């Protein structure tokens, strides 16, 4: 869902991607957009001020709050004729290589998808079937590239998780996302002490969790802008996570290249990026975000987020 903020003939674009896992719906996003009073921006002049102005509204639909802030930031940078990455002090618009996701399918189709996605240097494989080992072995037989695994809260006991992680370590897996349900944090703490592959918090990290506590259960946090609800806050959290020795991954929901450009901006300071949402859809209404020849996510030199309508 998209929102535009216009002032002085300049339009800022924002995007929300409501996710059922977090009890968000298009109807809820629409209600937030419809209820927005543009006058709140009259006294807003900096990213910190837009964060405060939106915090004061207590918008509980995180993706909608994010979209509004994004649109203002896009407008703000465009009003100065500058790309936001430059205004935020990044030296280059080129970020880390992004992983390309291989969704759950038959073993044959998953192998086929790997072969078809030959241009990507890193894969993320979704697991959670009763034949996960077969999938990974088949994929490993056709590629030597780094593979990340998303267990999507799939393993229910520490014993089961340790067994799976040891198998994946033997298959040279780079990282495992959300091995156990987010409700089982105490198990995650035990698991981290036994894990032979780095563990990343996705469903276990929304945005307000205590990072020091989280670092007891995970090596990496996956920041998704639709979860954390603010790009300005996300940058601060990223810096705090790094200060505690946590690595940071920037992930996405199913998003167009508009929202993924905001993820890409944050990704300029991240250790891992998983920003393939816009290449997994067939009807991206926007253009301006690139995955370059090395598989790195790359922002444009145009003002704002550098994204325009097709
Ligand atoms: Mg995930």
mmCIF file of C-alpha atoms and ligand atoms in Angstrom:
data_model
loop_
_atom_site.group_PDB
_atom_site.id
_atom_site.type_symbol
_atom_site.label_atom_id
_atom_site.label_comp_id
_atom_site.label_asym_id
_atom_site.label_seq_id
_atom_site.Cartn_x
_atom_site.Cartn_y
_atom_site.Cartn_z
ATOM 1 C CA UNK A 1 0.000 0.000 0.000
ATOM 2 C CA UNK A 2 1.376 3.358 -1.016
ATOM 3 C CA UNK A 3 1.113 6.879 0.349
ATOM 4 C CA UNK A 4 2.205 10.178 -1.154
ATOM 5 C CA UNK A 5 2.896 13.430 0.677
ATOM 6 C CA UNK A 6 2.972 16.543 -1.508
ATOM 7 C CA UNK A 7 4.093 20.065 -0.727
ATOM 8 C CA UNK A 8 5.605 22.819 -2.936
ATOM 9 C CA UNK A 9 5.159 20.578 -5.973
ATOM 10 C CA UNK A 10 7.430 17.898 -4.489
ATOM 11 C CA UNK A 11 6.036 14.420 -3.829
ATOM 12 C CA UNK A 12 7.418 11.981 -1.263
ATOM 13 C CA UNK A 13 6.591 8.288 -1.620
ATOM 14 C CA UNK A 14 6.072 5.759 1.165
ATOM 15 C CA UNK A 15 5.048 2.100 1.271
ATOM 16 C CA UNK A 16 3.414 -0.185 3.821
ATOM 17 C CA UNK A 17 3.395 -3.972 3.581
ATOM 18 C CA UNK A 18 0.866 -5.305 6.126
ATOM 19 C CA UNK A 19 1.743 -8.767 7.428
ATOM 20 C CA UNK A 20 -0.772 -11.180 8.962
ATOM 21 C CA UNK A 21 1.943 -12.570 11.328
ATOM 22 C CA UNK A 22 1.817 -9.194 13.087
ATOM 23 C CA UNK A 23 -1.974 -8.858 12.894
ATOM 24 C CA UNK A 24 -1.851 -6.163 10.203
ATOM 25 C CA UNK A 25 -4.324 -5.840 7.318
ATOM 26 C CA UNK A 26 -4.757 -3.499 4.317
ATOM 27 C CA UNK A 27 -7.934 -2.166 5.964
ATOM 28 C CA UNK A 28 -6.004 -1.144 9.092
ATOM 29 C CA UNK A 29 -3.344 0.594 6.991
ATOM 30 C CA UNK A 30 -5.996 2.406 4.993
ATOM 31 C CA UNK A 31 -7.651 3.646 8.190
ATOM 32 C CA UNK A 32 -4.323 5.073 9.444
ATOM 33 C CA UNK A 33 -3.625 6.805 6.127
ATOM 34 C CA UNK A 34 -7.176 8.207 5.970
ATOM 35 C CA UNK A 35 -6.937 9.553 9.525
ATOM 36 C CA UNK A 36 -3.614 11.330 9.002
ATOM 37 C CA UNK A 37 -3.775 15.095 9.482
ATOM 38 C CA UNK A 38 -1.083 16.627 7.224
ATOM 39 C CA UNK A 39 -0.842 19.645 9.551
ATOM 40 C CA UNK A 40 1.318 17.583 11.903
ATOM 41 C CA UNK A 41 4.183 18.141 9.430
ATOM 42 C CA UNK A 42 3.941 21.964 9.620
ATOM 43 C CA UNK A 43 6.474 22.173 12.452
ATOM 44 C CA UNK A 44 8.606 19.235 11.317
ATOM 45 C CA UNK A 45 12.000 20.033 9.779
ATOM 46 C CA UNK A 46 14.327 17.113 10.564
ATOM 47 C CA UNK A 47 14.196 13.300 10.586
ATOM 48 C CA UNK A 48 14.285 13.349 14.404
ATOM 49 C CA UNK A 49 11.283 15.702 14.460
ATOM 50 C CA UNK A 50 9.221 13.534 12.091
ATOM 51 C CA UNK A 51 9.987 10.523 14.299
ATOM 52 C CA UNK A 52 8.754 12.436 17.358
ATOM 53 C CA UNK A 53 5.655 13.804 15.602
ATOM 54 C CA UNK A 54 4.623 10.310 14.494
ATOM 55 C CA UNK A 55 5.473 8.735 17.867
ATOM 56 C CA UNK A 56 3.065 11.229 19.450
ATOM 57 C CA UNK A 57 0.239 9.779 17.323
ATOM 58 C CA UNK A 58 0.745 6.279 18.821
ATOM 59 C CA UNK A 59 0.012 4.524 15.523
ATOM 60 C CA UNK A 60 -0.187 0.823 16.373
ATOM 61 C CA UNK A 61 -0.087 -0.398 12.741
ATOM 62 C CA UNK A 62 3.708 -0.474 12.409
ATOM 63 C CA UNK A 63 3.929 -0.748 8.635
ATOM 64 C CA UNK A 64 1.564 2.230 8.200
ATOM 65 C CA UNK A 65 3.610 4.373 10.574
ATOM 66 C CA UNK A 66 6.733 3.410 8.664
ATOM 67 C CA UNK A 67 5.139 4.343 5.302
ATOM 68 C CA UNK A 68 4.204 7.834 6.503
ATOM 69 C CA UNK A 69 7.681 8.499 7.895
ATOM 70 C CA UNK A 70 9.264 7.170 4.718
ATOM 71 C CA UNK A 71 7.142 9.472 2.539
ATOM 72 C CA UNK A 72 8.178 12.472 4.632
ATOM 73 C CA UNK A 73 11.881 11.511 4.493
ATOM 74 C CA UNK A 74 11.641 11.085 0.702
ATOM 75 C CA UNK A 75 9.982 14.502 0.447
ATOM 76 C CA UNK A 76 12.530 16.102 2.803
ATOM 77 C CA UNK A 77 15.572 14.873 0.850
ATOM 78 C CA UNK A 78 13.941 15.740 -2.489
ATOM 79 C CA UNK A 79 13.198 19.265 -1.219
ATOM 80 C CA UNK A 80 16.985 19.677 -0.831
ATOM 81 C CA UNK A 81 17.734 18.012 -4.172
ATOM 82 C CA UNK A 82 19.842 15.350 -2.394
ATOM 83 C CA UNK A 83 19.762 11.574 -2.116
ATOM 84 C CA UNK A 84 18.920 10.592 1.457
ATOM 85 C CA UNK A 85 21.972 8.333 1.701
ATOM 86 C CA UNK A 86 24.172 11.421 1.167
ATOM 87 C CA UNK A 87 22.264 13.522 3.699
ATOM 88 C CA UNK A 88 22.754 10.674 6.205
ATOM 89 C CA UNK A 89 26.494 10.634 5.645
ATOM 90 C CA UNK A 90 26.970 7.375 3.740
ATOM 91 C CA UNK A 91 29.999 7.460 1.459
ATOM 92 C CA UNK A 92 28.592 5.165 -1.193
ATOM 93 C CA UNK A 93 25.125 4.045 -2.314
ATOM 94 C CA UNK A 94 26.398 0.468 -2.720
ATOM 95 C CA UNK A 95 25.472 -1.963 0.062
ATOM 96 C CA UNK A 96 26.236 -5.617 0.869
ATOM 97 C CA UNK A 97 25.286 -8.473 -1.459
ATOM 98 C CA UNK A 98 21.657 -9.439 -1.015
ATOM 99 C CA UNK A 99 20.482 -13.001 -0.618
ATOM 100 C CA UNK A 100 17.855 -14.389 -2.972
ATOM 101 C CA UNK A 101 15.086 -16.422 -1.362
ATOM 102 C CA UNK A 102 14.161 -19.929 -2.427
ATOM 103 C CA UNK A 103 10.662 -20.657 -1.125
ATOM 104 C CA UNK A 104 9.419 -24.061 0.031
ATOM 105 C CA UNK A 105 8.582 -26.299 -2.933
ATOM 106 C CA UNK A 106 9.356 -29.806 -4.143
ATOM 107 C CA UNK A 107 13.060 -30.710 -3.978
ATOM 108 C CA UNK A 108 13.227 -30.719 -7.786
ATOM 109 C CA UNK A 109 11.659 -27.253 -8.044
ATOM 110 C CA UNK A 110 13.893 -25.811 -5.332
ATOM 111 C CA UNK A 111 16.974 -27.056 -7.178
ATOM 112 C CA UNK A 112 15.552 -25.616 -10.396
ATOM 113 C CA UNK A 113 14.992 -22.244 -8.697
ATOM 114 C CA UNK A 114 18.629 -22.232 -7.528
ATOM 115 C CA UNK A 115 19.818 -22.860 -11.070
ATOM 116 C CA UNK A 116 17.527 -20.134 -12.454
ATOM 117 C CA UNK A 117 18.812 -17.639 -9.852
ATOM 118 C CA UNK A 118 22.400 -18.072 -10.979
ATOM 119 C CA UNK A 119 23.075 -14.301 -10.934
ATOM 120 C CA UNK A 120 22.692 -14.124 -7.131
ATOM 121 C CA UNK A 121 25.807 -14.743 -5.013
ATOM 122 C CA UNK A 122 23.957 -15.800 -1.820
ATOM 123 C CA UNK A 123 20.789 -17.838 -1.327
ATOM 124 C CA UNK A 124 18.306 -17.949 1.522
ATOM 125 C CA UNK A 125 16.481 -21.250 1.734
ATOM 126 C CA UNK A 126 13.215 -21.577 3.641
ATOM 127 C CA UNK A 127 12.897 -24.793 5.632
ATOM 128 C CA UNK A 128 10.136 -26.343 7.713
ATOM 129 C CA UNK A 129 9.230 -29.493 5.770
ATOM 130 C CA UNK A 130 9.588 -33.120 6.844
ATOM 131 C CA UNK A 131 12.369 -33.505 4.251
ATOM 132 C CA UNK A 132 14.636 -30.524 5.049
ATOM 133 C CA UNK A 133 17.821 -32.629 4.867
ATOM 134 C CA UNK A 134 16.942 -33.863 1.407
ATOM 135 C CA UNK A 135 16.359 -30.257 0.257
ATOM 136 C CA UNK A 136 19.687 -28.963 1.574
ATOM 137 C CA UNK A 137 21.685 -31.921 0.262
ATOM 138 C CA UNK A 138 20.118 -31.532 -3.198
ATOM 139 C CA UNK A 139 20.800 -27.770 -3.258
ATOM 140 C CA UNK A 140 24.373 -28.253 -1.980
ATOM 141 C CA UNK A 141 24.995 -30.738 -4.794
ATOM 142 C CA UNK A 142 24.421 -27.974 -7.373
ATOM 143 C CA UNK A 143 25.999 -24.907 -5.712
ATOM 144 C CA UNK A 144 29.013 -23.930 -3.575
ATOM 145 C CA UNK A 145 27.674 -20.425 -2.890
ATOM 146 C CA UNK A 146 26.897 -19.204 0.629
ATOM 147 C CA UNK A 147 23.485 -20.405 1.823
ATOM 148 C CA UNK A 148 21.443 -18.939 4.672
ATOM 149 C CA UNK A 149 18.561 -20.902 6.109
ATOM 150 C CA UNK A 150 15.288 -19.569 7.494
ATOM 151 C CA UNK A 151 13.778 -22.101 9.890
ATOM 152 C CA UNK A 152 10.786 -19.798 10.506
ATOM 153 C CA UNK A 153 10.303 -20.906 14.166
ATOM 154 C CA UNK A 154 10.224 -24.519 12.950
ATOM 155 C CA UNK A 155 12.128 -26.434 15.658
ATOM 156 C CA UNK A 156 10.283 -26.949 18.924
ATOM 157 C CA UNK A 157 12.929 -28.399 21.280
ATOM 158 C CA UNK A 158 16.584 -27.525 21.940
ATOM 159 C CA UNK A 159 17.573 -31.140 21.160
ATOM 160 C CA UNK A 160 15.861 -31.057 17.766
ATOM 161 C CA UNK A 161 17.334 -27.635 16.980
ATOM 162 C CA UNK A 162 20.891 -28.707 17.930
ATOM 163 C CA UNK A 163 20.570 -31.766 15.698
ATOM 164 C CA UNK A 164 19.365 -29.669 12.755
ATOM 165 C CA UNK A 165 22.017 -27.000 13.295
ATOM 166 C CA UNK A 166 24.809 -29.596 13.405
ATOM 167 C CA UNK A 167 23.518 -31.077 10.145
ATOM 168 C CA UNK A 168 23.407 -27.592 8.557
ATOM 169 C CA UNK A 169 26.907 -26.821 9.822
ATOM 170 C CA UNK A 170 28.084 -29.923 7.957
ATOM 171 C CA UNK A 171 26.389 -28.530 4.848
ATOM 172 C CA UNK A 172 28.387 -25.278 5.202
ATOM 173 C CA UNK A 173 25.394 -23.058 6.002
ATOM 174 C CA UNK A 174 26.348 -19.431 6.736
ATOM 175 C CA UNK A 175 23.543 -18.436 9.110
ATOM 176 C CA UNK A 176 20.216 -19.698 10.482
ATOM 177 C CA UNK A 177 17.228 -17.412 10.950
ATOM 178 C CA UNK A 178 14.731 -17.966 13.771
ATOM 179 C CA UNK A 179 15.384 -21.622 14.651
ATOM 180 C CA UNK A 180 12.774 -21.750 17.410
ATOM 181 C CA UNK A 181 9.456 -20.003 18.167
ATOM 182 C CA UNK A 182 9.809 -16.452 19.450
ATOM 183 C CA UNK A 183 7.817 -17.504 22.545
ATOM 184 C CA UNK A 184 10.718 -19.837 23.558
ATOM 185 C CA UNK A 185 13.441 -17.286 24.282
ATOM 186 C CA UNK A 186 14.869 -19.223 27.258
ATOM 187 C CA UNK A 187 15.421 -22.199 24.959
ATOM 188 C CA UNK A 188 17.191 -19.877 22.516
ATOM 189 C CA UNK A 189 19.663 -18.865 25.219
ATOM 190 C CA UNK A 190 20.541 -22.535 25.780
ATOM 191 C CA UNK A 191 20.629 -23.133 22.035
ATOM 192 C CA UNK A 192 23.043 -20.271 21.386
ATOM 193 C CA UNK A 193 25.597 -21.839 23.739
ATOM 194 C CA UNK A 194 25.464 -25.060 21.700
ATOM 195 C CA UNK A 195 25.051 -23.633 18.199
ATOM 196 C CA UNK A 196 27.754 -24.247 15.585
ATOM 197 C CA UNK A 197 26.182 -21.773 13.101
ATOM 198 C CA UNK A 198 25.306 -18.104 13.822
ATOM 199 C CA UNK A 199 21.648 -17.572 14.771
ATOM 200 C CA UNK A 200 19.534 -14.601 13.675
ATOM 201 C CA UNK A 201 16.442 -13.202 15.404
ATOM 202 C CA UNK A 202 13.598 -12.392 13.032
ATOM 203 C CA UNK A 203 10.244 -13.042 14.721
ATOM 204 C CA UNK A 204 12.089 -12.624 18.069
ATOM 205 C CA UNK A 205 12.978 -9.036 17.201
ATOM 206 C CA UNK A 206 10.277 -6.504 16.379
ATOM 207 C CA UNK A 207 11.942 -3.270 17.445
ATOM 208 C CA UNK A 208 11.538 -2.499 21.160
ATOM 209 C CA UNK A 209 13.228 -5.600 22.621
ATOM 210 C CA UNK A 210 16.162 -5.216 25.015
ATOM 211 C CA UNK A 211 19.165 -5.748 22.725
ATOM 212 C CA UNK A 212 21.459 -6.848 25.520
ATOM 213 C CA UNK A 213 19.020 -9.586 26.515
ATOM 214 C CA UNK A 214 18.498 -10.558 22.874
ATOM 215 C CA UNK A 215 22.244 -10.938 22.417
ATOM 216 C CA UNK A 216 22.124 -13.831 24.917
ATOM 217 C CA UNK A 217 20.008 -15.839 22.472
ATOM 218 C CA UNK A 218 21.209 -14.630 19.094
ATOM 219 C CA UNK A 219 24.307 -13.531 17.157
ATOM 220 C CA UNK A 220 22.386 -11.421 14.634
ATOM 221 C CA UNK A 221 19.169 -9.373 14.613
ATOM 222 C CA UNK A 222 17.030 -9.052 11.507
ATOM 223 C CA UNK A 223 15.681 -5.502 11.321
ATOM 224 C CA UNK A 224 12.672 -5.152 9.067
ATOM 225 C CA UNK A 225 11.326 -1.645 8.619
ATOM 226 C CA UNK A 226 7.723 -2.894 8.514
ATOM 227 C CA UNK A 227 8.213 -4.391 11.999
ATOM 228 C CA UNK A 228 10.179 -1.593 13.656
ATOM 229 C CA UNK A 229 7.942 1.129 12.152
ATOM 230 C CA UNK A 230 10.614 3.816 11.690
ATOM 231 C CA UNK A 231 13.720 4.236 9.573
ATOM 232 C CA UNK A 232 15.073 6.902 11.919
ATOM 233 C CA UNK A 233 14.720 4.562 14.896
ATOM 234 C CA UNK A 234 16.060 1.623 12.896
ATOM 235 C CA UNK A 235 19.349 3.430 12.243
ATOM 236 C CA UNK A 236 19.723 4.123 15.975
ATOM 237 C CA UNK A 237 18.927 0.483 16.858
ATOM 238 C CA UNK A 238 21.446 -0.716 14.264
ATOM 239 C CA UNK A 239 24.179 1.381 15.869
ATOM 240 C CA UNK A 240 23.201 0.172 19.360
ATOM 241 C CA UNK A 241 23.225 -3.462 18.208
ATOM 242 C CA UNK A 242 26.707 -3.071 16.737
ATOM 243 C CA UNK A 243 27.929 -1.499 19.970
ATOM 244 C CA UNK A 244 26.801 -4.671 21.798
ATOM 245 C CA UNK A 245 28.578 -6.944 19.326
ATOM 246 C CA UNK A 246 25.389 -8.056 17.581
ATOM 247 C CA UNK A 247 25.513 -8.289 13.801
ATOM 248 C CA UNK A 248 22.651 -6.780 11.855
ATOM 249 C CA UNK A 249 20.705 -8.104 8.908
ATOM 250 C CA UNK A 250 18.227 -5.947 7.011
ATOM 251 C CA UNK A 251 15.280 -8.002 5.818
ATOM 252 C CA UNK A 252 12.000 -7.255 4.109
ATOM 253 C CA UNK A 253 8.430 -8.444 3.671
ATOM 254 C CA UNK A 254 6.881 -8.728 0.213
ATOM 255 C CA UNK A 255 7.642 -5.176 -0.881
ATOM 256 C CA UNK A 256 8.165 -3.185 -4.050
ATOM 257 C CA UNK A 257 11.480 -1.524 -4.804
ATOM 258 C CA UNK A 258 10.134 1.592 -3.051
ATOM 259 C CA UNK A 259 10.159 0.181 0.492
ATOM 260 C CA UNK A 260 13.213 -1.909 -0.324
ATOM 261 C CA UNK A 261 15.088 1.298 -1.158
ATOM 262 C CA UNK A 262 14.580 2.318 2.467
ATOM 263 C CA UNK A 263 15.879 -1.102 3.519
ATOM 264 C CA UNK A 264 18.813 -0.655 1.151
ATOM 265 C CA UNK A 265 19.640 2.704 2.729
ATOM 266 C CA UNK A 266 19.798 1.095 6.166
ATOM 267 C CA UNK A 267 21.679 -1.804 4.596
ATOM 268 C CA UNK A 268 24.587 0.549 3.840
ATOM 269 C CA UNK A 269 25.535 0.143 7.529
ATOM 270 C CA UNK A 270 24.491 -3.521 7.937
ATOM 271 C CA UNK A 271 26.401 -6.817 7.936
ATOM 272 C CA UNK A 272 23.878 -8.792 5.889
ATOM 273 C CA UNK A 273 21.018 -7.792 3.618
ATOM 274 C CA UNK A 274 18.072 -9.857 2.510
ATOM 275 C CA UNK A 275 16.266 -7.435 0.226
ATOM 276 C CA UNK A 276 14.791 -9.457 -2.588
ATOM 277 C CA UNK A 277 11.072 -8.725 -2.044
ATOM 278 C CA UNK A 278 10.895 -6.518 -5.117
ATOM 279 C CA UNK A 279 12.433 -9.134 -7.429
ATOM 280 C CA UNK A 280 9.994 -11.796 -6.196
ATOM 281 C CA UNK A 281 6.965 -9.799 -7.419
ATOM 282 C CA UNK A 282 5.920 -9.368 -11.057
ATOM 283 C CA UNK A 283 4.177 -5.990 -10.767
ATOM 284 C CA UNK A 284 6.688 -3.627 -9.126
ATOM 285 C CA UNK A 285 5.242 -0.139 -9.765
ATOM 286 C CA UNK A 286 8.569 1.581 -9.072
ATOM 287 C CA UNK A 287 12.068 1.713 -10.479
ATOM 288 C CA UNK A 288 15.400 3.073 -9.244
ATOM 289 C CA UNK A 289 16.773 0.357 -6.939
ATOM 290 C CA UNK A 290 19.395 -1.908 -8.480
ATOM 291 C CA UNK A 291 20.989 -5.233 -7.703
ATOM 292 C CA UNK A 292 24.318 -4.737 -9.464
ATOM 293 C CA UNK A 293 26.511 -7.258 -11.288
ATOM 294 C CA UNK A 294 28.128 -8.338 -8.016
ATOM 295 C CA UNK A 295 24.735 -8.979 -6.429
ATOM 296 C CA UNK A 296 25.059 -5.904 -4.215
ATOM 297 C CA UNK A 297 22.040 -3.747 -3.493
ATOM 298 C CA UNK A 298 22.619 -0.264 -4.925
ATOM 299 C CA UNK A 299 20.685 2.970 -4.484
ATOM 300 C CA UNK A 300 20.514 5.593 -7.211
ATOM 301 C CA UNK A 301 22.034 9.096 -7.169
ATOM 302 C CA UNK A 302 18.595 10.693 -7.628
ATOM 303 C CA UNK A 303 17.104 12.810 -4.785
ATOM 304 C CA UNK A 304 15.190 11.235 -1.894
ATOM 305 C CA UNK A 305 15.206 7.444 -1.987
ATOM 306 C CA UNK A 306 15.902 7.747 -5.724
ATOM 307 C CA UNK A 307 12.757 5.862 -6.643
ATOM 308 C CA UNK A 308 10.300 6.864 -9.363
ATOM 309 C CA UNK A 309 7.091 5.426 -10.808
ATOM 310 C CA UNK A 310 7.526 3.209 -13.839
HETATM 311 MG MG1 LIG B 1 12.466 -14.830 8.467
#
